[in-house]
Every structure is written in C-alpha cells, then in structure tokens.
Amino acid sequence: MLELDRLIGAQPAPWWEIALPPSEIPGMITEEERRYYEWIGGWYTGAGAAIELGPWFGRSTTHIVSGLQASPAFADRRLQVYDDFVWRSSWMDEYYGEADRPADGASFQAIFERFAAPIADRIDVHRGRIVSHGDNDHVAALAWSGGPIEIAYIDCGRTYEVNEAWYSLLESSFVENRTLLVMQDWQLWKEQPPQEYNQTKIFTDSKGPALDLIHELAHGAIGTFLYRGRAPSA
Ligand SMILES: C[S@@+](CC[C@H](N)C(=O)[O-])C[C@H]1O[C@@H](n2cnc3c(N)ncnc32)[C@H](O)[C@@H]1O
C-alpha cells in the first residue's frame, strides 16, 4: 500500500477525475465522498475482506461496490455490509419522506435491500449492532469471522464508544501497512461550534502511530487511515 500517495488538502485530488455514475438512492454523503469511494476501491488488492459499517439505504454501498469492481482482485469477492437497520426518526426522517418511511425503531433493512437490488450479487448483508443505543438491543451484536480485512468503510457514528467498539472487535484482522480505514465522519471533529459527540479525533489519537492519516477530503468529512500495526502497550 506504500504506492498510495498521502493526499491531504491536495487539489485537485485524483478522485475528481473519476466518472461518477448516477444514483437515485437517498443518502447522506457528499459528491466528493461518492467520487472518493469510486476511486479508492481501485486500490483493492485482495489481501483481506472489504467491509462497510453503516450503509443506511446503500448510497455509499453502490459507490463502494462500483469502485471495488475496478479492481480485478474483487472479481470473486463480495462487500460485507453491516448495519443494525433500526430507523431513528429524530435524524433519519428528514432524508426520506416516502409513504413506506419506517416508524421510529422499525427495521429499514427491506428498503436497503430494495435500493441495493442491482448489486445484490456483490454484497453480503448482515444485521448487527455495533454498540447499544437502547433502541437496538433486539439486534444481535456484530460478529466477525476473524479473517483479514483490507479495507473498512465506516459510517456508523462519531462517538468514541462506537468507534472503539468496531476497532476492538476487528483490530486483530487488520493487516499492517495494508488495511485502510475510511472514516466517513472523521473530519467532523472540526465542526464549529464543537459538538460533544464529535469524538472521532479523540478516538484516532488514542491509537497513536497505529493509525496514519493518509487522505483528507476537502468537500466532505472523510479521513482515511493506513493501519501501521498494533500500538505498543504502555
Ligand atoms: C449516517 S448513516 C450512513 C449513511 C450512508 N453511508 C449513506 O451513504 O447515506 C449511519 C448508519 O449507521 C447505522 N448505525 C448507527 N449506529 C449503529 C450501531 N450501533 N450498530 C449498527 N449500525 C449503526 C445507522 O443505522 C445508519 O444506517
């Protein structure tokens, strides 16, 4: 992965040259983030699985899969997709006003699967809870096979707690100097006025040199980290 340049504040970044396929799927990501997903997947080598935490309706998922398909190493692979699929009216209603909008607390997995139908043969969908929010205790806890992970696309929250939960579950599957952690909301630690739940930098700082920031988007919140190896214990 050393051939992947460090691109922080680089203008124009190479993902702006990528053709962006149209998508009608409702989503919460920016145009640059969609382009980045289309671009970064082309670097996939097959050294481990590609996983996504937090697809919502699958707008990110379609661009992630499209990007991975640029790599021959993905030909016989599938993206492993995880979400608790619990509808949260307080912040999801505003993004979807159709008649089948789920009630607060109901599952939206069927709507995800409808939008993801064109890529159904390129994904494995898992219902899993990363941390308890009080509304998802009926969902089984996220489980991982233990196999290596090459790239993780993470969009499941900004608190230290939720990020520490997936990290502690998956770190033993990360490959030194190879695994990429694409953190969708990472740059929201810069949000003004600061919000107490924007704990992404506190989380990544807590991993010390294990997490090496290699990409930052200008028109989106993604920060991508290269896993450098387990932090030495104090
Ligand atoms: C911001 S949305 C993702 C947006 C999506 N990537 C897109 O392209 O529009 C966050 C997602 O994380 C999921 N999520 C939040 N907390 C979770 C948890 N503790 N366990 C599993 N999934 C969770 C939500 O259900 C939601 O689908």
XYZ file of C-alpha atoms and ligand atoms in Angstrom:
261
model
C 0.000 0.000 0.000
C 3.042 2.242 0.106
C 2.327 3.189 -3.513
C -0.778 5.049 -2.316
C 0.162 8.743 -2.038
C -0.602 10.819 1.019
C -3.261 13.276 -0.155
C -4.246 15.839 2.435
C -5.634 19.075 1.110
C -4.363 18.118 -2.365
C -6.202 19.995 -5.121
C -7.263 18.682 -7.484
C -7.311 15.250 -5.881
C -7.259 12.278 -8.308
C -10.792 11.177 -7.451
C -12.143 14.291 -9.180
C -11.089 12.653 -12.479
C -13.358 9.658 -11.830
C -16.632 9.369 -13.753
C -19.474 9.422 -11.241
C -22.316 7.010 -12.057
C -25.759 8.485 -11.329
C -27.609 7.281 -8.241
C -31.211 7.827 -7.199
C -30.673 6.319 -3.759
C -31.299 8.756 -0.884
C -28.115 9.295 1.058
C -26.138 11.403 3.479
C -22.808 11.677 1.645
C -21.305 14.462 -0.491
C -20.357 14.358 -4.170
C -16.654 14.290 -3.318
C -17.223 11.405 -0.928
C -19.045 9.465 -3.680
C -16.138 10.128 -6.043
C -13.647 9.046 -3.414
C -15.471 5.716 -2.933
C -15.363 5.184 -6.688
C -11.599 5.860 -6.665
C -10.256 4.180 -3.548
C -11.722 0.760 -4.405
C -9.448 0.555 -7.423
C -6.523 0.086 -4.986
C -8.010 -3.074 -3.523
C -5.528 -5.970 -3.771
C -7.489 -8.848 -2.213
C -5.229 -9.054 0.869
C -8.363 -9.183 3.005
C -12.077 -8.539 3.018
C -13.795 -5.281 2.110
C -16.400 -4.313 4.711
C -18.856 -1.470 5.236
C -20.285 -0.406 8.602
C -23.340 1.845 8.275
C -24.777 1.848 4.723
C -28.206 3.306 5.660
C -30.105 2.971 2.321
C -26.979 1.962 0.410
C -25.972 5.067 -1.457
C -22.438 4.655 -0.154
C -22.656 0.913 -0.813
C -23.341 1.347 -4.528
C -20.338 3.650 -4.976
C -18.125 1.431 -2.826
C -19.017 -1.650 -4.886
C -18.604 0.251 -8.140
C -15.142 1.381 -7.025
C -14.090 -2.092 -5.898
C -15.171 -3.525 -9.243
C -12.369 -1.526 -10.875
C -10.000 -3.952 -9.154
C -9.623 -7.462 -10.638
C -8.981 -8.669 -7.063
C -12.654 -8.045 -6.230
C -13.917 -10.270 -9.071
C -14.693 -13.242 -6.823
C -15.342 -11.219 -3.635
C -18.332 -9.525 -2.054
C -18.534 -6.430 0.118
C -19.544 -7.395 3.671
C -22.196 -4.871 4.767
C -23.260 -4.323 8.390
C -25.966 -2.167 9.942
C -28.462 -2.569 12.776
C -31.130 -1.269 10.340
C -33.038 0.463 13.150
C -34.950 3.552 11.967
C -34.212 6.664 14.045
C -36.866 9.254 13.239
C -35.031 12.063 15.018
C -32.318 12.222 12.355
C -33.431 9.908 9.515
C -36.950 11.222 8.740
C -35.633 14.381 7.103
C -33.798 12.328 4.462
C -36.768 10.179 3.398
C -40.397 11.246 3.062
C -41.900 8.376 1.067
C -45.065 6.551 2.168
C -43.119 3.499 3.317
C -40.946 5.512 5.701
C -40.485 3.247 8.737
C -41.786 4.146 12.171
C -39.289 5.049 14.847
C -37.499 1.868 15.934
C -38.699 -0.259 12.991
C -36.343 -2.090 10.651
C -35.384 -0.450 7.349
C -33.493 -3.470 6.034
C -36.153 -4.166 3.379
C -35.772 -0.646 1.967
C -31.982 -1.038 1.932
C -32.361 -4.332 0.062
C -34.716 -2.765 -2.477
C -32.249 0.012 -3.270
C -29.331 -2.423 -3.273
C -31.057 -4.941 -5.566
C -28.846 -4.089 -8.595
C -25.729 -5.027 -6.587
C -27.265 -7.876 -4.568
C -24.808 -10.383 -6.036
C -21.813 -8.258 -4.937
C -22.713 -7.840 -1.262
C -23.418 -9.937 1.827
C -25.780 -8.111 4.179
C -25.568 -8.634 7.946
C -27.830 -7.173 10.604
C -25.573 -6.352 13.540
C -25.353 -3.986 16.493
C -22.007 -2.246 17.000
C -22.992 -0.665 20.315
C -26.287 -0.448 22.178
C -28.266 2.739 21.696
C -31.137 1.467 23.814
C -33.271 1.004 20.683
C -31.277 -1.842 19.114
C -30.847 -4.364 21.923
C -33.008 -6.854 19.983
C -30.368 -6.915 17.229
C -27.518 -9.406 17.599
C -24.099 -7.949 18.329
C -21.797 -7.505 15.353
C -19.713 -10.605 14.736
C -16.647 -11.054 12.537
C -15.181 -14.307 11.182
C -11.636 -13.343 12.126
C -10.319 -13.326 8.552
C -8.080 -10.463 7.384
C -9.639 -7.124 6.457
C -8.073 -4.952 3.773
C -10.481 -2.036 3.655
C -13.216 -0.884 6.019
C -15.656 1.875 5.095
C -17.012 3.211 8.386
C -20.079 5.440 8.719
C -21.800 4.351 11.930
C -21.257 7.242 14.315
C -18.889 9.772 15.768
C -18.583 8.882 19.426
C -15.503 7.338 20.969
C -17.676 4.463 22.201
C -18.970 3.347 18.804
C -15.580 3.681 17.125
C -13.793 1.841 19.914
C -16.393 -0.952 19.626
C -15.702 -1.840 15.982
C -11.984 -1.225 16.367
C -11.541 -3.560 19.337
C -13.601 -6.251 17.584
C -11.729 -6.015 14.271
C -8.169 -4.884 15.003
C -6.747 -8.404 15.139
C -7.898 -8.779 11.498
C -6.138 -5.634 10.281
C -3.040 -6.113 8.113
C -0.016 -3.967 8.977
C 0.783 -1.342 6.320
C -2.140 -2.554 4.219
C -5.524 -2.113 5.898
C -7.318 1.119 5.084
C -9.897 2.575 7.473
C -12.073 5.017 5.530
C -13.797 7.012 8.261
C -16.746 8.838 6.731
C -17.325 11.285 9.577
C -13.756 11.738 10.722
C -13.336 15.440 9.934
C -16.451 16.389 11.884
C -14.172 16.841 14.882
C -13.536 20.242 13.257
C -17.237 21.209 13.331
C -17.967 24.639 14.838
C -19.318 25.120 17.365
C -17.799 21.854 18.613
C -20.338 19.135 19.394
C -19.571 16.826 22.280
C -20.428 13.724 20.204
C -17.789 14.547 17.555
C -15.143 12.360 19.213
C -13.501 10.981 16.062
C -10.112 12.628 16.614
C -10.042 11.677 20.284
C -10.587 8.112 19.087
C -7.890 8.086 16.373
C -5.402 9.943 18.594
C -5.908 7.227 21.209
C -4.393 4.709 18.764
C -1.152 6.705 18.427
C 1.068 5.686 15.485
C -1.132 2.658 14.681
C -3.349 4.946 12.613
C -1.643 7.043 9.939
C -3.850 9.704 8.293
C -3.243 9.455 4.542
C -6.282 11.083 2.898
C -8.495 14.000 3.816
C -11.261 15.260 1.559
C -11.849 18.977 1.019
C -15.623 18.791 0.426
C -16.619 16.036 2.768
C -15.711 14.674 6.146
C -13.794 11.527 5.153
C -10.416 10.869 6.721
C -8.648 7.661 5.658
C -6.096 5.949 7.860
C -3.485 3.343 6.968
C -3.092 0.787 9.746
C 0.582 0.748 10.749
C 0.423 -2.027 13.313
C -0.646 -2.571 16.874
C 0.272 0.299 19.179
C 2.911 -0.757 21.726
C 1.372 -1.294 25.154
C 2.354 1.277 27.756
C -25.026 8.346 8.638
S -25.835 6.849 8.361
C -24.963 6.178 6.979
C -25.164 6.934 5.695
C -24.802 6.143 4.435
N -23.444 5.640 4.479
C -25.076 6.900 3.178
O -24.347 6.709 2.191
O -26.049 7.667 3.125
C -25.272 5.838 9.709
C -25.672 4.388 9.655
O -25.102 3.726 10.779
C -26.038 2.840 11.352
N -25.729 2.677 12.789
C -25.658 3.669 13.715
N -25.337 3.152 14.920
C -25.215 1.811 14.755
C -24.891 0.735 15.650
N -24.649 0.939 16.950
N -24.835 -0.509 15.148
C -25.069 -0.736 13.822
N -25.372 0.243 12.928
C -25.445 1.502 13.384
C -27.384 3.521 11.108
O -28.448 2.603 11.150
C -27.174 4.148 9.735
O -27.563 3.270 8.701
